[in-house]
Amino acid sequence: MHTHPENDPHYAGLAVNEGVETQPTVNPYLQNRAKRRDFTAAEYAEHILKGNITVLSQAVTLIESQKPEHHALAQEVIEKCLPSSGKSVRIGITGVPGAGKSTSIDVFGMHLLKNCGRKLAVLAIDPSSERSKGSILGDKTRMEDLSREPDAFIRPSPSAGSLGGVARKTRETIILCEAAGFDTVFVETVGVGQSETAVHSMVDFFLLIQLAGTGDELQGIKRGIMEMADGIIVNKADGENIDKANLAAAQYRNALHLFPLPLSGWSPKVLTYSGYYNIGIKEIWDMVDEYITFVRANGYFEVRRNAQAKYWMYESINEQLRNHFYQSPEIEKALQIKEKQVLDSELSSFAAAQQMLDLYFQGNFAKTVCNSNIIRTFATEI
Ligand code: GDP
């Protein structure tokens, strides 16, 4: 018995051919990828330690996630990776937009990969990304050559949260990258605000990219940033710009002489180069190597890392306390009332702050343990 006339052997109408099999709605490759997210912390760590970049990326996504359940898992993964971390050379790279950071990082990275046999992770801290809802720094499309290299891992800045939160995530990502076998880590940032301090507090060498401008270079430099730099490199020393770059370098050298010798005992060097034309790149990395050898020998390398570990412990405590305070709905409600009272001159700012803190500490809010994992993580890092 045939349900359709077409299937009757005597049917003389149009034949029905076998159709094309329906394609699955989800790409099976992606389905597999999605499944892999259900790793336990131990599995994450195991894959990361084997150098599995896909799992490393997924773990970094966990670190960046806002979901509390991801947060706890991420902390466990970090703790498991900690013993295998700390072995890379961490370099902070800053410069104003247009200074040539992405061009330079691409060239520096290729030099380190091809001529020095290094494995490089490029991370970023971009304070503007929260507003723009997308980060530019550390973007693969800006580092064309490097992004095609299997020995390079490029990750844009985490985009959500306060600068402190973003910086903490980047610092945690460094730990995972090191556990995955990356022996060099770049942390990129824009030289326009507070973010340099955050980057400086997580790197071994701080590199400032400068431009030879119109002769008034020194006016535009924030003294604080220059003081933080272990090396200043003047980019775009090519073509007609060479003389200007040399002049700018001389001015920076003079300016540096006015600063006291840093704790490291290392006098910051000033070099010129061209990222675009690949000139002077080796000299920059010779300088970084020289610095690392110097501070390893005089003990400052450890001193700086220990100070950073301590700094991040306190930063993490501060961040957790702040978040816990502001995320409480009761506090949020009371804050609105206090804010109005302050604006209406019914209450001084200080009295209002005190009342808010009293409310917080006398209420039950402070008793809930927020997440002691983070604090433990950094305390055990040294
Ligand atoms: P970023 O904003 O700091 O990342 O800067 P980019 O790397 O995007 O560079 C800004 C502009 O400067 C681009 O148009 C580059 O092509 C150019 N640039 C970068 N490095 C050099 C260089 O060494 N010489 C010259 N002449 N131009 C460069």
PDB file of C-alpha atoms and ligand atoms in Angstrom, residues 95-105 136-137 142 188 209 211 235-239 241 273-278, ligand 1:
ATOM      1  CA  GLY A  95      52.234  55.079  24.269  1.00  0.00           C
ATOM      2  CA  VAL A  96      49.615  57.569  23.188  1.00  0.00           C
ATOM      3  CA  PRO A  97      47.219  56.521  20.397  1.00  0.00           C
ATOM      4  CA  GLY A  98      49.106  56.756  17.121  1.00  0.00           C
ATOM      5  CA  ALA A  99      52.521  56.258  18.729  1.00  0.00           C
ATOM      6  CA  GLY A 100      52.755  52.990  16.851  1.00  0.00           C
ATOM      7  CA  LYS A 101      52.001  50.433  19.558  1.00  0.00           C
ATOM      8  CA  SER A 102      50.316  47.862  17.360  1.00  0.00           C
ATOM      9  CA  THR A 103      52.840  48.214  14.521  1.00  0.00           C
ATOM     10  CA  SER A 104      55.670  47.898  17.042  1.00  0.00           C
ATOM     11  CA  ILE A 105      54.195  44.973  18.978  1.00  0.00           C
ATOM     12  CA  ILE A 136      40.936  48.213  20.556  1.00  0.00           C
ATOM     13  CA  LEU A 137      44.109  47.287  22.360  1.00  0.00           C
ATOM     14  CA  ARG A 142      46.056  45.290  14.478  1.00  0.00           C
ATOM     15  CA  GLU A 188      49.689  46.943  26.265  1.00  0.00           C
ATOM     16  CA  ILE A 209      56.849  54.438  23.121  1.00  0.00           C
ATOM     17  CA  LEU A 211      57.088  60.129  19.108  1.00  0.00           C
ATOM     18  CA  ASN A 235      59.355  55.481  17.160  1.00  0.00           C
ATOM     19  CA  LYS A 236      59.161  56.502  13.501  1.00  0.00           C
ATOM     20  CA  ALA A 237      62.877  57.235  13.253  1.00  0.00           C
ATOM     21  CA  ASP A 238      62.756  56.855   9.487  1.00  0.00           C
ATOM     22  CA  GLY A 239      63.003  59.049   6.383  1.00  0.00           C
ATOM     23  CA  ASN A 241      61.992  62.059  10.693  1.00  0.00           C
ATOM     24  CA  TYR A 273      63.713  52.895  16.064  1.00  0.00           C
ATOM     25  CA  SER A 274      61.262  52.436  13.261  1.00  0.00           C
ATOM     26  CA  GLY A 275      58.571  49.844  13.798  1.00  0.00           C
ATOM     27  CA  TYR A 276      57.273  50.292  10.289  1.00  0.00           C
ATOM     28  CA  TYR A 277      60.656  49.828   8.571  1.00  0.00           C
ATOM     29  CA  ASN A 278      61.942  47.309  11.091  1.00  0.00           C
TER      30      ASN A 278
HETATM   31  P1  GDP B   1      48.849  52.798  17.983  1.00  0.00           P
HETATM   32  O1  GDP B   1      47.611  53.605  17.969  1.00  0.00           O
HETATM   33  O2  GDP B   1      49.800  53.272  19.038  1.00  0.00           O
HETATM   34  O3  GDP B   1      48.626  51.324  18.052  1.00  0.00           O
HETATM   35  O4  GDP B   1      49.613  53.090  16.603  1.00  0.00           O
HETATM   36  P2  GDP B   1      49.649  52.272  15.225  1.00  0.00           P
HETATM   37  O5  GDP B   1      50.585  51.137  15.327  1.00  0.00           O
HETATM   38  O6  GDP B   1      48.265  51.998  14.788  1.00  0.00           O
HETATM   39  O7  GDP B   1      50.343  53.351  14.293  1.00  0.00           O
HETATM   40  C1  GDP B   1      49.771  54.594  14.015  1.00  0.00           C
HETATM   41  C2  GDP B   1      50.219  55.064  12.654  1.00  0.00           C
HETATM   42  O8  GDP B   1      51.638  55.277  12.662  1.00  0.00           O
HETATM   43  C3  GDP B   1      49.938  54.072  11.545  1.00  0.00           C
HETATM   44  O9  GDP B   1      49.502  54.776  10.431  1.00  0.00           O
HETATM   45  C4  GDP B   1      51.283  53.438  11.283  1.00  0.00           C
HETATM   46  O10 GDP B   1      51.408  53.004   9.958  1.00  0.00           O
HETATM   47  C5  GDP B   1      52.238  54.560  11.597  1.00  0.00           C
HETATM   48  N1  GDP B   1      53.524  54.038  12.055  1.00  0.00           N
HETATM   49  C6  GDP B   1      53.735  53.114  13.016  1.00  0.00           C
HETATM   50  N2  GDP B   1      55.047  52.863  13.157  1.00  0.00           N
HETATM   51  C7  GDP B   1      55.697  53.673  12.276  1.00  0.00           C
HETATM   52  C8  GDP B   1      57.074  53.881  11.947  1.00  0.00           C
HETATM   53  O11 GDP B   1      57.983  53.273  12.491  1.00  0.00           O
HETATM   54  N3  GDP B   1      57.358  54.823  11.006  1.00  0.00           N
HETATM   55  C9  GDP B   1      56.374  55.503  10.381  1.00  0.00           C
HETATM   56  N4  GDP B   1      56.741  56.406   9.468  1.00  0.00           N
HETATM   57  N5  GDP B   1      55.066  55.333  10.645  1.00  0.00           N
HETATM   58  C10 GDP B   1      54.726  54.429  11.576  1.00  0.00           C
END
